[in-house]
Short mmCIF file of N, CA and C in Angstrom, two decimals:
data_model
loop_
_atom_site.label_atom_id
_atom_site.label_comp_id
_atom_site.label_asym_id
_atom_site.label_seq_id
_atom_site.Cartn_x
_atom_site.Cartn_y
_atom_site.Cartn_z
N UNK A 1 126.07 73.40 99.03
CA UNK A 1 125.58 74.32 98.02
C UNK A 1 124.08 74.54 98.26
N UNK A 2 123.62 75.59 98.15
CA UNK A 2 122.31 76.26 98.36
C UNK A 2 121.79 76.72 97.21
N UNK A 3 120.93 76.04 96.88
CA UNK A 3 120.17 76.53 95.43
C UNK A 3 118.69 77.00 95.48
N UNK A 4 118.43 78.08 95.14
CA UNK A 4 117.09 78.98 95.35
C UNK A 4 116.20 79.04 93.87
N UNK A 5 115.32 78.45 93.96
CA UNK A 5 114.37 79.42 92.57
C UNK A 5 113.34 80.33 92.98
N UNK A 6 112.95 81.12 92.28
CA UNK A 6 112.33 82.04 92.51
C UNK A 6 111.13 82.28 91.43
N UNK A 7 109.94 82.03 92.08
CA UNK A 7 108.80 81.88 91.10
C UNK A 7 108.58 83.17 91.07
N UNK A 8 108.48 83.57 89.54
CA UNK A 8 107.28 84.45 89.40
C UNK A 8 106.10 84.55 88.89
N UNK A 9 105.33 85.27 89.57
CA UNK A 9 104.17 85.41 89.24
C UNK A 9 103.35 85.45 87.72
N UNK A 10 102.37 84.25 87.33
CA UNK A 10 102.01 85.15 86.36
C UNK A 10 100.97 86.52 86.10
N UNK A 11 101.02 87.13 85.35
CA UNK A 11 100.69 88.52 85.33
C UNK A 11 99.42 88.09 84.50
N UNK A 12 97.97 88.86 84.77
CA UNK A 12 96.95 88.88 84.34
C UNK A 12 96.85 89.39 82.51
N UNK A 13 96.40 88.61 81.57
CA UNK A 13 96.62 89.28 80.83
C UNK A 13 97.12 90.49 79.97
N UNK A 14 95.94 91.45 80.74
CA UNK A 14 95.97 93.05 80.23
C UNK A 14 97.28 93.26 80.87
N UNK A 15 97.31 93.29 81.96
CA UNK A 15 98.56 93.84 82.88
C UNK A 15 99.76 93.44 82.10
N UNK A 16 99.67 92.06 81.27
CA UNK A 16 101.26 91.65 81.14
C UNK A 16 101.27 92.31 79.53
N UNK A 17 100.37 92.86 78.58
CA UNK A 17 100.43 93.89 77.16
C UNK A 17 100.86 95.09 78.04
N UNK A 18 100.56 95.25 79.22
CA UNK A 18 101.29 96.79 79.57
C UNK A 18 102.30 96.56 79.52
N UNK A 19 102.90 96.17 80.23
CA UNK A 19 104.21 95.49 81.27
C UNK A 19 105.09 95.70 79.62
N UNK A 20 104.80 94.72 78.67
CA UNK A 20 105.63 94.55 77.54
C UNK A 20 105.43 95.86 76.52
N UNK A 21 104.50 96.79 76.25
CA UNK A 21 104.70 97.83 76.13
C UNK A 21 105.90 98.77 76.69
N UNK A 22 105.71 98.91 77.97
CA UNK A 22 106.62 99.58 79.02
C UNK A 22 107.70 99.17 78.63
N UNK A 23 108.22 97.72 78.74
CA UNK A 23 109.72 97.65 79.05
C UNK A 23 109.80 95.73 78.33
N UNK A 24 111.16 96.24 77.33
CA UNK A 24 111.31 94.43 76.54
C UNK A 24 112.18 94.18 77.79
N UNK A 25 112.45 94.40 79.02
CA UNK A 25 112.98 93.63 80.14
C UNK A 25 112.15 92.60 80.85
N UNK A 26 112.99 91.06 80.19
CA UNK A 26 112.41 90.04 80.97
C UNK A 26 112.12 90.50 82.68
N UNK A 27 111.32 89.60 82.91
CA UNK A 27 110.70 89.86 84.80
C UNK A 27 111.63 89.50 85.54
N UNK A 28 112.64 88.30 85.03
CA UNK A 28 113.48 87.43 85.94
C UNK A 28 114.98 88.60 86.34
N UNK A 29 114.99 88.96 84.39
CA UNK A 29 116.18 90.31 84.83
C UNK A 29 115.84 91.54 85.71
N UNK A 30 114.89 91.76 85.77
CA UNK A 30 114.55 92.70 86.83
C UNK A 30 115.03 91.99 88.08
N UNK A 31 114.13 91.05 88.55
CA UNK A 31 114.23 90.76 89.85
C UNK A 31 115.78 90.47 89.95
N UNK A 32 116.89 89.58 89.28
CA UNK A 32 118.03 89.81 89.24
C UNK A 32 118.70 91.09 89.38
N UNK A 33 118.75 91.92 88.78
CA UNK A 33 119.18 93.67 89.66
C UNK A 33 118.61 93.68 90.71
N UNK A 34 117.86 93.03 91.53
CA UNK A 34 117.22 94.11 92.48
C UNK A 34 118.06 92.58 93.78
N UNK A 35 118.31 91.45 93.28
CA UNK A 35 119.12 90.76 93.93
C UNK A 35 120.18 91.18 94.18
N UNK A 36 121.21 91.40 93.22
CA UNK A 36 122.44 91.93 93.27
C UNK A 36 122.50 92.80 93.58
N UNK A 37 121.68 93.92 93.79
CA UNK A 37 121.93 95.26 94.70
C UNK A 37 121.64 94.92 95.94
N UNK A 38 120.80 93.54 96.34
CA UNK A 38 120.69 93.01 97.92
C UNK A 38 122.17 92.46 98.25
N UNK A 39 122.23 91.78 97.29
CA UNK A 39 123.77 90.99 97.72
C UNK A 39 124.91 91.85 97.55
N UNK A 40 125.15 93.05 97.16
CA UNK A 40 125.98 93.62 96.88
C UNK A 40 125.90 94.13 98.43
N UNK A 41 125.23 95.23 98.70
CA UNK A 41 124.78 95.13 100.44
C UNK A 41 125.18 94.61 101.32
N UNK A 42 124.83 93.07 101.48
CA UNK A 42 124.96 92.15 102.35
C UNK A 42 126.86 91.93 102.20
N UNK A 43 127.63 92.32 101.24
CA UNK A 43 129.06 92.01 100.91
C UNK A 43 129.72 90.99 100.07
N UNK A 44 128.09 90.69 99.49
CA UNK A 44 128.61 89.26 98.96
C UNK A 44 129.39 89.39 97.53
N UNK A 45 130.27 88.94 96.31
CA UNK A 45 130.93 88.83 95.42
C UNK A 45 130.06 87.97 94.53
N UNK A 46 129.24 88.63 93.62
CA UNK A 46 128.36 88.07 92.82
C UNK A 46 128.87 87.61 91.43
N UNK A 47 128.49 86.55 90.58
CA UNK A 47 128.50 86.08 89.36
C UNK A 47 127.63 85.86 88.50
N UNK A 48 126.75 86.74 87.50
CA UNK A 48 126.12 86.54 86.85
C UNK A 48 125.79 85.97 85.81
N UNK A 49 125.83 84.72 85.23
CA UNK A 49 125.68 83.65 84.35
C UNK A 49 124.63 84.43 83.37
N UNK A 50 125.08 84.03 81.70
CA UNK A 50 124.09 84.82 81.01
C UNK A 50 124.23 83.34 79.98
N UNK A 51 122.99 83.52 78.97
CA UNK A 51 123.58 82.24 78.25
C UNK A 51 124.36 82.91 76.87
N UNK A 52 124.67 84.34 76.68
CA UNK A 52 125.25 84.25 74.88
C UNK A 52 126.14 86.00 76.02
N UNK A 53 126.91 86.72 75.03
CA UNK A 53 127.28 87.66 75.08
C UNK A 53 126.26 88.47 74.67
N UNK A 54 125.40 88.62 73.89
CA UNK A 54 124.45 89.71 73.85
C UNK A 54 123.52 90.11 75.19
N UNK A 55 123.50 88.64 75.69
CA UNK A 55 122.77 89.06 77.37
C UNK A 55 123.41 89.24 77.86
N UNK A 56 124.86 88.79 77.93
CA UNK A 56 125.25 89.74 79.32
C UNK A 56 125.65 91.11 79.02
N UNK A 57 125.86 91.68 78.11
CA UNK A 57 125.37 93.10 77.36
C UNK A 57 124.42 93.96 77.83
N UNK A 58 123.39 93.18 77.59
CA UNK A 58 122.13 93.44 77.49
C UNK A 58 121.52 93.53 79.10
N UNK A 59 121.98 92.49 79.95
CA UNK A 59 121.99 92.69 81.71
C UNK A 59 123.28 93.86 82.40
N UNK A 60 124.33 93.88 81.66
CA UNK A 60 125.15 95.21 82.60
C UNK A 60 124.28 96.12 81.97
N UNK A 61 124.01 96.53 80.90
CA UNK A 61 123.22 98.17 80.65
C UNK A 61 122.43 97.91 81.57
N UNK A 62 121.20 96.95 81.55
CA UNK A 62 120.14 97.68 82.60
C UNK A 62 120.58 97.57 84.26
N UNK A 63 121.91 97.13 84.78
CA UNK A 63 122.29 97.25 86.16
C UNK A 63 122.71 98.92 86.10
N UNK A 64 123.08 99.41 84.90
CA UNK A 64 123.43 101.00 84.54
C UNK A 64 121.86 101.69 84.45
N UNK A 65 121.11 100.94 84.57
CA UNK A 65 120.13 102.09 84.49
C UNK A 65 119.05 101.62 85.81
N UNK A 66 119.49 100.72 86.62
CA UNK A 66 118.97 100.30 87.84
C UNK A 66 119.01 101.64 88.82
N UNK A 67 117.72 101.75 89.75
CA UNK A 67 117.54 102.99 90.86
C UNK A 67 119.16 103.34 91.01
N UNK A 68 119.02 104.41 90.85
CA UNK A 68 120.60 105.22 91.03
C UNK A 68 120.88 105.51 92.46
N UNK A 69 120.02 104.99 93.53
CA UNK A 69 119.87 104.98 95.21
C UNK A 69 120.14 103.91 96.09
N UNK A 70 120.22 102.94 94.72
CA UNK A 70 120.89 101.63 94.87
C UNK A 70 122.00 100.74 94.18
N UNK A 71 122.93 101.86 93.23
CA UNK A 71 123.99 101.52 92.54
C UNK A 71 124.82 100.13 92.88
N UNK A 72 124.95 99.85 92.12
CA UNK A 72 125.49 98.17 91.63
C UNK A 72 126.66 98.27 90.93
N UNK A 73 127.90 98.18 92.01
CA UNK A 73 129.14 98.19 91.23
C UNK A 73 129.50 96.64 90.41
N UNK A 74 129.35 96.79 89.37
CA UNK A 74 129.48 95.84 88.04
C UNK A 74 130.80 95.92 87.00
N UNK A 75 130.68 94.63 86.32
CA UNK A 75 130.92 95.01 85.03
C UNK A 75 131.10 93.27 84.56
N UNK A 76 131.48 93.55 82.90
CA UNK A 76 132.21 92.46 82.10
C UNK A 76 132.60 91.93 82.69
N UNK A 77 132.58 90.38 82.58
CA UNK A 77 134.27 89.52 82.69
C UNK A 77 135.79 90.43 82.09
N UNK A 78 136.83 90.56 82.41
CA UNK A 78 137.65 90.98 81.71
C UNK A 78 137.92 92.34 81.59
N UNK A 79 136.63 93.12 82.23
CA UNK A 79 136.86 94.72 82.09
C UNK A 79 137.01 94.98 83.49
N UNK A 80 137.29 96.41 84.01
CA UNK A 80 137.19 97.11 85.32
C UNK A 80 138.24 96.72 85.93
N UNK A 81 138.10 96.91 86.98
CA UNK A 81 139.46 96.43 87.97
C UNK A 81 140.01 95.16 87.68
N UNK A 82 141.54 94.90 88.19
CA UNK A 82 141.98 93.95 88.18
C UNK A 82 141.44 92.52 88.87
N UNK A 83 140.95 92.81 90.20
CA UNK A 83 139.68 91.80 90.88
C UNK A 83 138.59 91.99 90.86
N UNK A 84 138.22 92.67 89.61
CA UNK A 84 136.75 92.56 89.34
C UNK A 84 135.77 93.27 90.41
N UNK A 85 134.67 94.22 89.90
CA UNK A 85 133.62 94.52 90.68
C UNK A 85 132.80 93.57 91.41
N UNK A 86 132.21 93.77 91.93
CA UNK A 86 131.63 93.23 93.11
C UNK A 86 130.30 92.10 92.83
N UNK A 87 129.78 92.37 91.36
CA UNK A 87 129.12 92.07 90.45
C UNK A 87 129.72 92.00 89.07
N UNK A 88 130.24 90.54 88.58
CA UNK A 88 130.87 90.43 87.71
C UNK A 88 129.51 89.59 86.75
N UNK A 89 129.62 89.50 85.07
CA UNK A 89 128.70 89.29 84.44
C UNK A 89 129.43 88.58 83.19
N UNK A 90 129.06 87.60 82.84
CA UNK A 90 129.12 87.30 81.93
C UNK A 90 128.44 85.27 81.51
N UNK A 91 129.05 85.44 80.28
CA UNK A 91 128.18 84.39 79.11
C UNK A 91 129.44 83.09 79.53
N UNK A 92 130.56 83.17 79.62
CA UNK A 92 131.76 82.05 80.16
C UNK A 92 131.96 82.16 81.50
N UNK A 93 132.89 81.22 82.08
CA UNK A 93 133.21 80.30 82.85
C UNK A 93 133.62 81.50 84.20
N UNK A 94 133.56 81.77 85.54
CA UNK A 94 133.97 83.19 85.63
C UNK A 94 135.97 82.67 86.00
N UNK A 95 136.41 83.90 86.07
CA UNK A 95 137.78 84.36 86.41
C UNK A 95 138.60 83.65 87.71
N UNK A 96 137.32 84.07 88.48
CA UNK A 96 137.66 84.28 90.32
C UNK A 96 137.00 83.60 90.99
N UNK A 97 137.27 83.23 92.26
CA UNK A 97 135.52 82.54 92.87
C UNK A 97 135.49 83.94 93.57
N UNK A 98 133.68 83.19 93.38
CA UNK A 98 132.92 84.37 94.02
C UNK A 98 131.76 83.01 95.11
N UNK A 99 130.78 84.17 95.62
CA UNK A 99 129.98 83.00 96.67
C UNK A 99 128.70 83.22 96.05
N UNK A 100 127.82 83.54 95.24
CA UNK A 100 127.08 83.65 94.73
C UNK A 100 126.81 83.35 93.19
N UNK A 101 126.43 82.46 92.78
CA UNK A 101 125.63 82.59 90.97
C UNK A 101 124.82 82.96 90.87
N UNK A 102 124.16 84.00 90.13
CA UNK A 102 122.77 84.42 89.76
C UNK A 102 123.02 83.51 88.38
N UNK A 103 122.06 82.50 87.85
CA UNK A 103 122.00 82.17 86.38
C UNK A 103 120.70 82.38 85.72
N UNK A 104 121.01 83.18 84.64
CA UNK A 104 120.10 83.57 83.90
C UNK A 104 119.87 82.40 82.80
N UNK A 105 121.08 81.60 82.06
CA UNK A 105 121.18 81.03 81.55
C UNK A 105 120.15 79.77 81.77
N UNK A 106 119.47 79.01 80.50
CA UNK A 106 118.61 77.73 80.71
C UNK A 106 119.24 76.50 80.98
N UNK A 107 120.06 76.43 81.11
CA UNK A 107 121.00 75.47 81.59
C UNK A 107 121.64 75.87 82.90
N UNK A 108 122.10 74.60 83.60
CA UNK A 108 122.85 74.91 84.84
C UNK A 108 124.46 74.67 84.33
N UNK A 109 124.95 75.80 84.67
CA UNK A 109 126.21 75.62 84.21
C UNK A 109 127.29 74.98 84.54
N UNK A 110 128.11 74.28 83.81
CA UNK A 110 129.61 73.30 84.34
C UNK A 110 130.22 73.63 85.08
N UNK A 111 130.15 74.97 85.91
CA UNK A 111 130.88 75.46 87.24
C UNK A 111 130.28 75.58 89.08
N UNK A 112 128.94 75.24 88.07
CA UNK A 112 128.11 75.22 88.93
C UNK A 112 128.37 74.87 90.78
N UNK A 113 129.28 74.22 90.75
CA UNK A 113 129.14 73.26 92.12
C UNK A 113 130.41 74.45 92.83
N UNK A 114 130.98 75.28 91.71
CA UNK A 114 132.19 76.26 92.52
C UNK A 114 131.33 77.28 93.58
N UNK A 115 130.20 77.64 93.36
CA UNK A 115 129.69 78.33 94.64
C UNK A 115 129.00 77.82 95.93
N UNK A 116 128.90 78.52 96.43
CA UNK A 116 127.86 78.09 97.46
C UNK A 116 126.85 78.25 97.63
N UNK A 117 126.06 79.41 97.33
CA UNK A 117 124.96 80.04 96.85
C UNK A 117 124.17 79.89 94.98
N UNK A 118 123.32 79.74 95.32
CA UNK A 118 122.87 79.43 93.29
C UNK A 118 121.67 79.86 93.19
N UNK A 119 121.02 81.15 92.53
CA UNK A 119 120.11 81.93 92.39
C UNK A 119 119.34 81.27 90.93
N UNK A 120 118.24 80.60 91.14
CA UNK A 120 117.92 80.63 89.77
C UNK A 120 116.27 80.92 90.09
N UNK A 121 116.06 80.97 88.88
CA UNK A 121 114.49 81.57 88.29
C UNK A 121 113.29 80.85 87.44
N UNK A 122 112.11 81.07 87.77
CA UNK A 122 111.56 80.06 87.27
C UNK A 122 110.32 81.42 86.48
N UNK A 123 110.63 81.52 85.35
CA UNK A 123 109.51 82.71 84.43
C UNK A 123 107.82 81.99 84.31
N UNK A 124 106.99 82.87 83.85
CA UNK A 124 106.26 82.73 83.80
C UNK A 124 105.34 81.58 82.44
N UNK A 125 106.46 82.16 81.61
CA UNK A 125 106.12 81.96 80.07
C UNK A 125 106.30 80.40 80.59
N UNK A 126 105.90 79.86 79.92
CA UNK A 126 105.45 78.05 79.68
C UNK A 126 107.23 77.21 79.48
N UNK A 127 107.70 77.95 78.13
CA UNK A 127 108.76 77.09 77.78
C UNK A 127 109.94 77.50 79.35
N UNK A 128 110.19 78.93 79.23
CA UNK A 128 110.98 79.08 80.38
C UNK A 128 110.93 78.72 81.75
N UNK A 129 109.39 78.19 82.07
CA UNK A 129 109.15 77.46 83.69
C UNK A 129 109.64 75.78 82.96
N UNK A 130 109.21 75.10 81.82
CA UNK A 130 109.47 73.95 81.97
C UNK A 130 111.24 74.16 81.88
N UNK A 131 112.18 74.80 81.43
CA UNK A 131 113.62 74.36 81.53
C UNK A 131 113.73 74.53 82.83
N UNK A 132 113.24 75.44 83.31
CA UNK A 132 113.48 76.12 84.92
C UNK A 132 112.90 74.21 85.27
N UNK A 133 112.10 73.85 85.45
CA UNK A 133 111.82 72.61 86.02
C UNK A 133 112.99 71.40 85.84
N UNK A 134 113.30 71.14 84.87
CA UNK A 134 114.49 70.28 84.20
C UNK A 134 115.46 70.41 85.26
N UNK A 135 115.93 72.16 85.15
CA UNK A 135 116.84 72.49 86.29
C UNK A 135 117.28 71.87 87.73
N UNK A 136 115.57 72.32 88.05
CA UNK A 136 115.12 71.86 89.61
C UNK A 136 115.63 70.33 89.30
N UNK A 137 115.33 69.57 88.35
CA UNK A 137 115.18 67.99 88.53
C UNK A 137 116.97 67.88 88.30
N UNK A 138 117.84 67.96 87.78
CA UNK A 138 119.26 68.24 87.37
C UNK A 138 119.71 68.24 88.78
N UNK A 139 119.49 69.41 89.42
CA UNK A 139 120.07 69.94 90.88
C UNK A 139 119.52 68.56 92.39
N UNK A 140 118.59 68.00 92.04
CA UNK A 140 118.12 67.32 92.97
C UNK A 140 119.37 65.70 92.44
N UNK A 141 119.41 65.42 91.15
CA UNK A 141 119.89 64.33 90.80
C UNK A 141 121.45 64.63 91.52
N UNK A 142 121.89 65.43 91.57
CA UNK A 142 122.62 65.99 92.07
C UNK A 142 123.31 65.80 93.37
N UNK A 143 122.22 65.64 94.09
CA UNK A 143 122.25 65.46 95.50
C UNK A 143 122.23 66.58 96.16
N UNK A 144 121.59 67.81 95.64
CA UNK A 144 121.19 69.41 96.02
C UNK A 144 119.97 69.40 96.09
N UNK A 145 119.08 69.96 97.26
CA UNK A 145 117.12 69.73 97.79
C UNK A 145 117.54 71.23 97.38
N UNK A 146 116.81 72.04 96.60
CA UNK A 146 116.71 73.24 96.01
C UNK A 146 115.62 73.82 96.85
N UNK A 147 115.10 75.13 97.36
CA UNK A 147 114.07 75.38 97.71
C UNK A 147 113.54 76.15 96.75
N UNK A 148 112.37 76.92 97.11
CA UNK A 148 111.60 77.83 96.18
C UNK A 148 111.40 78.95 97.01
N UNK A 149 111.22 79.99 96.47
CA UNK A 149 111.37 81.42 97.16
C UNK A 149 109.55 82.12 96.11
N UNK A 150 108.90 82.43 96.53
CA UNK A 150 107.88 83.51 95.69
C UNK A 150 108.61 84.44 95.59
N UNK A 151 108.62 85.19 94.45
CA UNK A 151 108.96 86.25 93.84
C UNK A 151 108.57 87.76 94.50
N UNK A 152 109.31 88.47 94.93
CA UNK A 152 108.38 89.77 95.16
C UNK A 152 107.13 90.50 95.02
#
């Protein structure tokens, strides 16, 4: 199993009152669409971990409003095709295996060890880098050496 975090940057004050003006889209969900339209690419069968049903709601709309030059065939657990889009999303356990987790969720989830690939994120904000840390320490107890990726 291959487990990735992905730091992001923090944003200079002023810059981050724009940023949240502009758009209530966390940084991590961004960079998550712009993963899954890489991995969707590459052929891979993605799983998006959310922690409640309102986020994973709240993450298929904005894969619906992601660059339309880089469309992201998605959806629900439970909706769309019978084997699921290519990018499946949700808050429970998934359906199918797939080779990829993106987890949005602050916890590492009880299925965790079904992929091979494990996308996680480490935010800027204070409380969300220390769970993101917990994580890292979880995955190592584990017997998984996690690397770190900088953020775009």
């Amino acid at each position: 199993m291959q487990v990735s975090f992905y730091l992001l940057n923090d944003m200079p004050a002023e810059d981050q009152a724009i940023q949240n003006e502009l758009s209530t889209t966390p940084a991590h969900f961004a960079l998550a669409c712009q993963l899954c339209a890489d991995l969707y690419r590459a052929k891979q069968r993605v799983f998006v971990y959310t922690a409640d049903q309102q986020q994973a709601e709240a993450f298929d709309e904005l894969l619906w409003q992601f660059d339309a030059e880089r469309f992201v065939p998605h959806n629900l657990s439970g909706e769309g095709p019978k084997y699921g889009a290519p990018v499946e999303i949700s808050w429970q356990a998934p359906r199918q295996n797939r080779q990829v987790l993106i987890n949005l969720a602050t916890e590492i989830p009880a299925f965790a060890n079904r992929f091979s690939q494990i996308i996680e994120f480490v935010p800027a904000a204070e409380q969300l880098k220390a769970q993101a840390r917990e994580r890292f320490k979880q995955y190592r107890q584990l017997g998984v050496n996690p690397q770190t990726v900088n953020a775009p």
